[in-house]
mmCIF file of C-alpha atoms in Angstrom:
data_model
loop_
_atom_site.group_PDB
_atom_site.id
_atom_site.type_symbol
_atom_site.label_atom_id
_atom_site.label_comp_id
_atom_site.label_asym_id
_atom_site.label_seq_id
_atom_site.Cartn_x
_atom_site.Cartn_y
_atom_site.Cartn_z
ATOM 1 C CA UNK A 5 5.183 -112.650 239.303
ATOM 2 C CA UNK A 6 8.575 -111.358 238.562
ATOM 3 C CA UNK A 7 8.819 -109.405 235.406
ATOM 4 C CA UNK A 8 11.725 -108.749 233.295
ATOM 5 C CA UNK A 9 11.943 -105.188 234.457
ATOM 6 C CA UNK A 10 11.738 -106.321 238.152
ATOM 7 C CA UNK A 11 14.687 -108.855 237.438
ATOM 8 C CA UNK A 12 16.857 -106.311 235.915
ATOM 9 C CA UNK A 13 16.090 -103.901 238.661
ATOM 10 C CA UNK A 14 16.915 -106.513 241.310
ATOM 11 C CA UNK A 15 20.253 -107.506 239.640
ATOM 12 C CA UNK A 16 21.238 -103.853 239.469
ATOM 13 C CA UNK A 17 20.509 -103.352 243.105
ATOM 14 C CA UNK A 18 22.449 -106.535 244.126
ATOM 15 C CA UNK A 19 25.316 -105.546 242.007
ATOM 16 C CA UNK A 20 25.620 -102.159 243.752
ATOM 17 C CA UNK A 21 25.231 -103.688 247.238
ATOM 18 C CA UNK A 22 27.926 -106.234 246.477
ATOM 19 C CA UNK A 23 30.181 -103.389 245.338
ATOM 20 C CA UNK A 24 29.612 -101.415 248.466
ATOM 21 C CA UNK A 25 30.345 -104.577 250.572
ATOM 22 C CA UNK A 26 33.462 -105.499 248.693
ATOM 23 C CA UNK A 27 34.818 -101.903 249.025
ATOM 24 C CA UNK A 28 34.126 -102.018 252.794
ATOM 25 C CA UNK A 29 35.807 -105.373 253.248
ATOM 26 C CA UNK A 30 38.773 -104.252 251.151
ATOM 27 C CA UNK A 31 39.115 -101.235 253.420
ATOM 28 C CA UNK A 32 38.918 -103.295 256.474
ATOM 29 C CA UNK A 33 41.622 -105.642 255.140
ATOM 30 C CA UNK A 34 43.991 -102.747 254.497
ATOM 31 C CA UNK A 35 43.488 -101.494 258.110
ATOM 32 C CA UNK A 36 43.917 -104.812 259.790
ATOM 33 C CA UNK A 37 46.871 -105.126 261.981
ATOM 34 C CA UNK A 38 47.064 -108.907 262.373
ATOM 35 C CA UNK A 39 48.069 -111.008 259.252
ATOM 36 C CA UNK A 40 45.367 -113.590 260.187
ATOM 37 C CA UNK A 41 42.610 -110.867 260.156
ATOM 38 C CA UNK A 42 43.816 -109.667 256.750
ATOM 39 C CA UNK A 43 43.924 -113.158 255.324
ATOM 40 C CA UNK A 44 40.363 -113.770 256.460
ATOM 41 C CA UNK A 45 39.164 -110.385 255.077
ATOM 42 C CA UNK A 46 40.960 -111.094 251.826
ATOM 43 C CA UNK A 47 39.231 -114.357 251.433
ATOM 44 C CA UNK A 48 35.808 -112.645 252.186
ATOM 45 C CA UNK A 49 36.708 -109.939 249.593
ATOM 46 C CA UNK A 50 37.553 -112.536 247.008
ATOM 47 C CA UNK A 51 34.060 -114.260 247.431
ATOM 48 C CA UNK A 52 32.197 -110.978 247.374
ATOM 49 C CA UNK A 53 34.008 -109.900 244.355
ATOM 50 C CA UNK A 54 33.213 -113.147 242.574
ATOM 51 C CA UNK A 55 29.592 -112.778 243.348
ATOM 52 C CA UNK A 56 29.565 -109.162 242.012
ATOM 53 C CA UNK A 57 31.186 -110.378 238.823
ATOM 54 C CA UNK A 58 28.578 -113.186 238.419
ATOM 55 C CA UNK A 59 25.712 -110.621 239.037
ATOM 56 C CA UNK A 60 27.026 -108.295 236.364
ATOM 57 C CA UNK A 61 27.545 -111.168 233.907
ATOM 58 C CA UNK A 62 23.983 -112.468 234.473
ATOM 59 C CA UNK A 63 22.666 -108.910 234.008
ATOM 60 C CA UNK A 64 24.425 -108.440 230.721
ATOM 61 C CA UNK A 65 23.451 -111.846 229.466
ATOM 62 C CA UNK A 66 19.826 -111.187 230.129
ATOM 63 C CA UNK A 67 19.996 -107.821 228.476
ATOM 64 C CA UNK A 68 21.663 -109.391 225.379
ATOM 65 C CA UNK A 69 19.031 -112.081 225.240
ATOM 66 C CA UNK A 70 16.222 -109.531 225.530
ATOM 67 C CA UNK A 71 17.612 -107.509 222.653
ATOM 68 C CA UNK A 72 18.106 -110.618 220.450
ATOM 69 C CA UNK A 73 14.442 -111.620 221.162
ATOM 70 C CA UNK A 74 13.389 -108.154 219.911
ATOM 71 C CA UNK A 75 15.532 -108.442 216.902
ATOM 72 C CA UNK A 76 14.143 -111.874 216.077
ATOM 73 C CA UNK A 77 10.542 -110.713 216.590
ATOM 74 C CA UNK A 78 11.234 -107.663 214.236
ATOM 75 C CA UNK A 79 12.802 -110.032 211.750
ATOM 76 C CA UNK A 80 9.775 -112.346 211.839
ATOM 77 C CA UNK A 81 7.442 -109.446 211.319
ATOM 78 C CA UNK A 82 9.550 -108.188 208.382
ATOM 79 C CA UNK A 83 9.528 -111.706 206.861
ATOM 80 C CA UNK A 84 5.843 -112.087 207.261
ATOM 81 C CA UNK A 85 5.177 -108.745 205.687
ATOM 82 C CA UNK A 86 7.493 -109.629 202.761
ATOM 83 C CA UNK A 87 5.582 -112.808 202.164
ATOM 84 C CA UNK A 88 2.256 -110.896 202.218
ATOM 85 C CA UNK A 89 3.696 -108.307 199.788
ATOM 86 C CA UNK A 90 4.952 -110.997 197.345
ATOM 87 C CA UNK A 91 1.490 -112.619 197.460
ATOM 88 C CA UNK A 92 -0.378 -109.404 196.849
ATOM 89 C CA UNK A 93 2.000 -108.472 193.939
ATOM 90 C CA UNK A 94 1.402 -111.848 192.403
ATOM 91 C CA UNK A 95 -2.409 -111.384 192.482
ATOM 92 C CA UNK A 96 -2.309 -107.838 191.190
ATOM 93 C CA UNK A 97 0.066 -108.753 188.391
ATOM 94 C CA UNK A 98 -2.057 -111.657 187.302
ATOM 95 C CA UNK A 99 -5.076 -109.435 186.839
ATOM 96 C CA UNK A 100 -3.272 -106.605 185.111
ATOM 97 C CA UNK A 101 -1.548 -109.015 182.708
ATOM 98 C CA UNK A 102 -4.895 -110.350 181.669
ATOM 99 C CA UNK A 103 -5.806 -106.671 180.684
ATOM 100 C CA UNK A 104 -2.433 -106.244 178.894
ATOM 101 C CA UNK A 105 -2.869 -109.331 176.711
ATOM 102 C CA UNK A 106 -6.377 -108.315 176.012
ATOM 103 C CA UNK A 107 -5.191 -105.051 174.486
ATOM 104 C CA UNK A 108 -1.696 -105.859 173.258
ATOM 105 C CA UNK A 109 0.334 -108.725 171.931
ATOM 106 C CA UNK A 110 3.935 -109.652 171.171
ATOM 107 C CA UNK A 111 6.625 -107.063 171.901
ATOM 108 C CA UNK A 112 4.207 -104.469 173.002
ATOM 109 C CA UNK A 113 2.686 -106.826 175.607
ATOM 110 C CA UNK A 114 6.178 -107.696 176.817
ATOM 111 C CA UNK A 115 7.033 -104.089 177.165
ATOM 112 C CA UNK A 116 3.788 -103.351 179.215
ATOM 113 C CA UNK A 117 4.680 -106.327 181.473
ATOM 114 C CA UNK A 118 8.161 -105.005 182.064
ATOM 115 C CA UNK A 119 6.806 -101.574 182.992
ATOM 116 C CA UNK A 120 4.203 -103.241 185.223
ATOM 117 C CA UNK A 121 6.912 -104.931 187.213
ATOM 118 C CA UNK A 122 8.588 -101.552 187.739
ATOM 119 C CA UNK A 123 5.330 -100.025 188.840
ATOM 120 C CA UNK A 124 4.537 -102.871 191.263
ATOM 121 C CA UNK A 125 7.955 -102.760 192.800
ATOM 122 C CA UNK A 126 7.518 -99.019 193.438
ATOM 123 C CA UNK A 127 4.052 -99.399 194.872
ATOM 124 C CA UNK A 128 5.058 -102.256 197.057
ATOM 125 C CA UNK A 129 7.514 -99.835 198.945
ATOM 126 C CA UNK A 130 4.521 -97.807 200.182
ATOM 127 C CA UNK A 131 3.647 -98.408 203.865
ATOM 128 C CA UNK A 132 -0.042 -98.843 203.035
ATOM 129 C CA UNK A 133 0.472 -101.224 200.123
ATOM 130 C CA UNK A 134 -1.231 -104.153 201.899
ATOM 131 C CA UNK A 135 -3.998 -101.915 203.272
ATOM 132 C CA UNK A 136 -5.216 -100.889 199.841
ATOM 133 C CA UNK A 137 -8.121 -102.669 198.086
ATOM 134 C CA UNK A 138 -6.731 -105.119 195.500
ATOM 135 C CA UNK A 139 -9.399 -104.149 192.813
ATOM 136 C CA UNK A 140 -8.390 -100.495 193.192
ATOM 137 C CA UNK A 141 -4.685 -101.368 192.857
ATOM 138 C CA UNK A 142 -5.399 -103.182 189.677
ATOM 139 C CA UNK A 143 -7.449 -100.326 188.210
ATOM 140 C CA UNK A 144 -4.810 -97.791 189.125
ATOM 141 C CA UNK A 145 -2.125 -99.746 187.444
ATOM 142 C CA UNK A 146 -4.401 -100.069 184.378
ATOM 143 C CA UNK A 147 -4.841 -96.344 184.241
ATOM 144 C CA UNK A 148 -0.891 -95.998 184.469
ATOM 145 C CA UNK A 149 -0.583 -98.413 181.514
ATOM 146 C CA UNK A 150 -3.365 -96.800 179.437
ATOM 147 C CA UNK A 151 -5.378 -99.926 179.726
ATOM 148 C CA UNK A 152 -9.224 -100.072 180.164
ATOM 149 C CA UNK A 153 -9.813 -99.901 183.912
ATOM 150 C CA UNK A 154 -11.942 -102.659 185.392
ATOM 151 C CA UNK A 155 -13.404 -99.957 187.652
ATOM 152 C CA UNK A 156 -14.222 -97.407 184.954
ATOM 153 C CA UNK A 157 -16.916 -95.175 186.160
ATOM 154 C CA UNK A 158 -16.404 -96.272 189.679
ATOM 155 C CA UNK A 159 -13.632 -93.851 190.594
ATOM 156 C CA UNK A 160 -10.933 -96.581 190.293
ATOM 157 C CA UNK A 161 -8.333 -94.410 188.658
ATOM 158 C CA UNK A 162 -5.508 -92.727 190.501
ATOM 159 C CA UNK A 163 -6.349 -89.340 192.028
ATOM 160 C CA UNK A 164 -4.325 -86.379 190.644
ATOM 161 C CA UNK A 165 -3.205 -85.890 194.285
ATOM 162 C CA UNK A 166 -1.887 -89.526 194.578
ATOM 163 C CA UNK A 167 1.769 -88.833 195.107
ATOM 164 C CA UNK A 168 3.006 -92.334 194.037
ATOM 165 C CA UNK A 169 0.955 -92.163 190.851
ATOM 166 C CA UNK A 170 2.262 -88.687 190.039
ATOM 167 C CA UNK A 171 5.900 -89.690 190.555
ATOM 168 C CA UNK A 172 5.574 -92.730 188.465
ATOM 169 C CA UNK A 173 3.662 -90.951 185.658
ATOM 170 C CA UNK A 174 6.532 -88.377 185.598
ATOM 171 C CA UNK A 175 9.056 -91.191 184.871
ATOM 172 C CA UNK A 176 7.169 -93.460 182.633
ATOM 173 C CA UNK A 177 5.636 -92.281 179.337
ATOM 174 C CA UNK A 178 1.982 -93.221 178.672
ATOM 175 C CA UNK A 179 1.685 -96.394 176.521
ATOM 176 C CA UNK A 180 -0.506 -95.933 173.444
ATOM 177 C CA UNK A 181 -3.354 -98.417 172.925
ATOM 178 C CA UNK A 182 -2.096 -99.039 169.403
ATOM 179 C CA UNK A 183 1.654 -98.688 168.395
ATOM 180 C CA UNK A 184 2.511 -96.165 165.688
ATOM 181 C CA UNK A 185 3.166 -99.001 163.218
ATOM 182 C CA UNK A 186 -0.120 -100.720 163.753
ATOM 183 C CA UNK A 187 -1.901 -101.932 160.707
ATOM 184 C CA UNK A 188 -4.335 -99.560 159.146
ATOM 185 C CA UNK A 189 -7.419 -101.572 160.299
ATOM 186 C CA UNK A 190 -6.476 -100.806 163.907
ATOM 187 C CA UNK A 191 -6.444 -97.086 163.393
ATOM 188 C CA UNK A 192 -9.271 -95.125 165.071
ATOM 189 C CA UNK A 193 -11.823 -93.696 162.435
ATOM 190 C CA UNK A 194 -11.908 -89.995 161.715
ATOM 191 C CA UNK A 195 -14.924 -88.153 163.150
ATOM 192 C CA UNK A 196 -17.947 -87.545 160.785
ATOM 193 C CA UNK A 197 -17.701 -84.496 158.583
ATOM 194 C CA UNK A 198 -19.511 -81.286 159.462
ATOM 195 C CA UNK A 199 -22.672 -80.377 157.563
ATOM 196 C CA UNK A 200 -22.070 -78.555 154.389
ATOM 197 C CA UNK A 201 -18.620 -79.976 154.007
ATOM 198 C CA UNK A 202 -19.321 -81.274 150.540
ATOM 199 C CA UNK A 203 -19.595 -84.945 151.516
ATOM 200 C CA UNK A 204 -22.025 -87.141 149.536
ATOM 201 C CA UNK A 205 -25.537 -86.768 151.043
ATOM 202 C CA UNK A 206 -27.391 -89.654 152.444
ATOM 203 C CA UNK A 207 -24.377 -91.955 152.725
ATOM 204 C CA UNK A 208 -23.925 -91.309 156.507
ATOM 205 C CA UNK A 209 -20.420 -92.753 156.168
ATOM 206 C CA UNK A 210 -17.133 -91.382 157.557
ATOM 207 C CA UNK A 211 -14.170 -90.569 155.262
ATOM 208 C CA UNK A 212 -10.596 -91.349 155.978
#
C-alpha cells in the first residue's frame, strides 16, 4: 500500500531523474554535429522537460491538498470545541442564574448576571474548561459572586492557588448578599450582648 510519504518521495525521485536526463539530452544536442541529430535530441529534450514540469506540478498540488486537509481538520476540531464550550457555558449559566435569582432581584440580579457572563467568558478560555466537573464550576462561580455554594462543605469553592480565580477576584469586587440600601428587615441582626452589659434579664432577645 502506497502511503502519502511514499508518493511524495517517489515524485521527488522522478523529478530529479527527469532533470538529470533533460540536462544530459540538452548537452548531447549542443554537441551534435548533424542538424538532424540536434533536431531529434531537441524533441526528446522537449518531451522530458514537459514530463519534469508535470511531475513538479503534481507534487506541489498534492502538498497543497495535504495542507488544506490538515487545516480543514483543525478547523473542524476548533468548531466542535466551540460548540461544546457554548453548550457547557449554557448549562453552567442556567444553574448559577437560579442561585442569583434566589438571593437577589431587580437591578442587583441583573448586575450579577452581567458579571457572571464576564466570568464565564474568562473561564472558557482555559484549556481545561471542558475537562472540569460541571457542578464544581457552578460552585466556583457561586463563590466568586458571593452566592451560597451548592457544594458548601464539599470543597467546591475555588482554591486560593487557582490562578484563574485569583485573577478574576482581583478585577471584580465581591458582591454583597444585601445591597447597602436594602430595607431594614433584610439587615443581619446584631450579635447577642455580653453578660453584665445591662440588658434586661430573662428576655433572651437581641438589641439593634
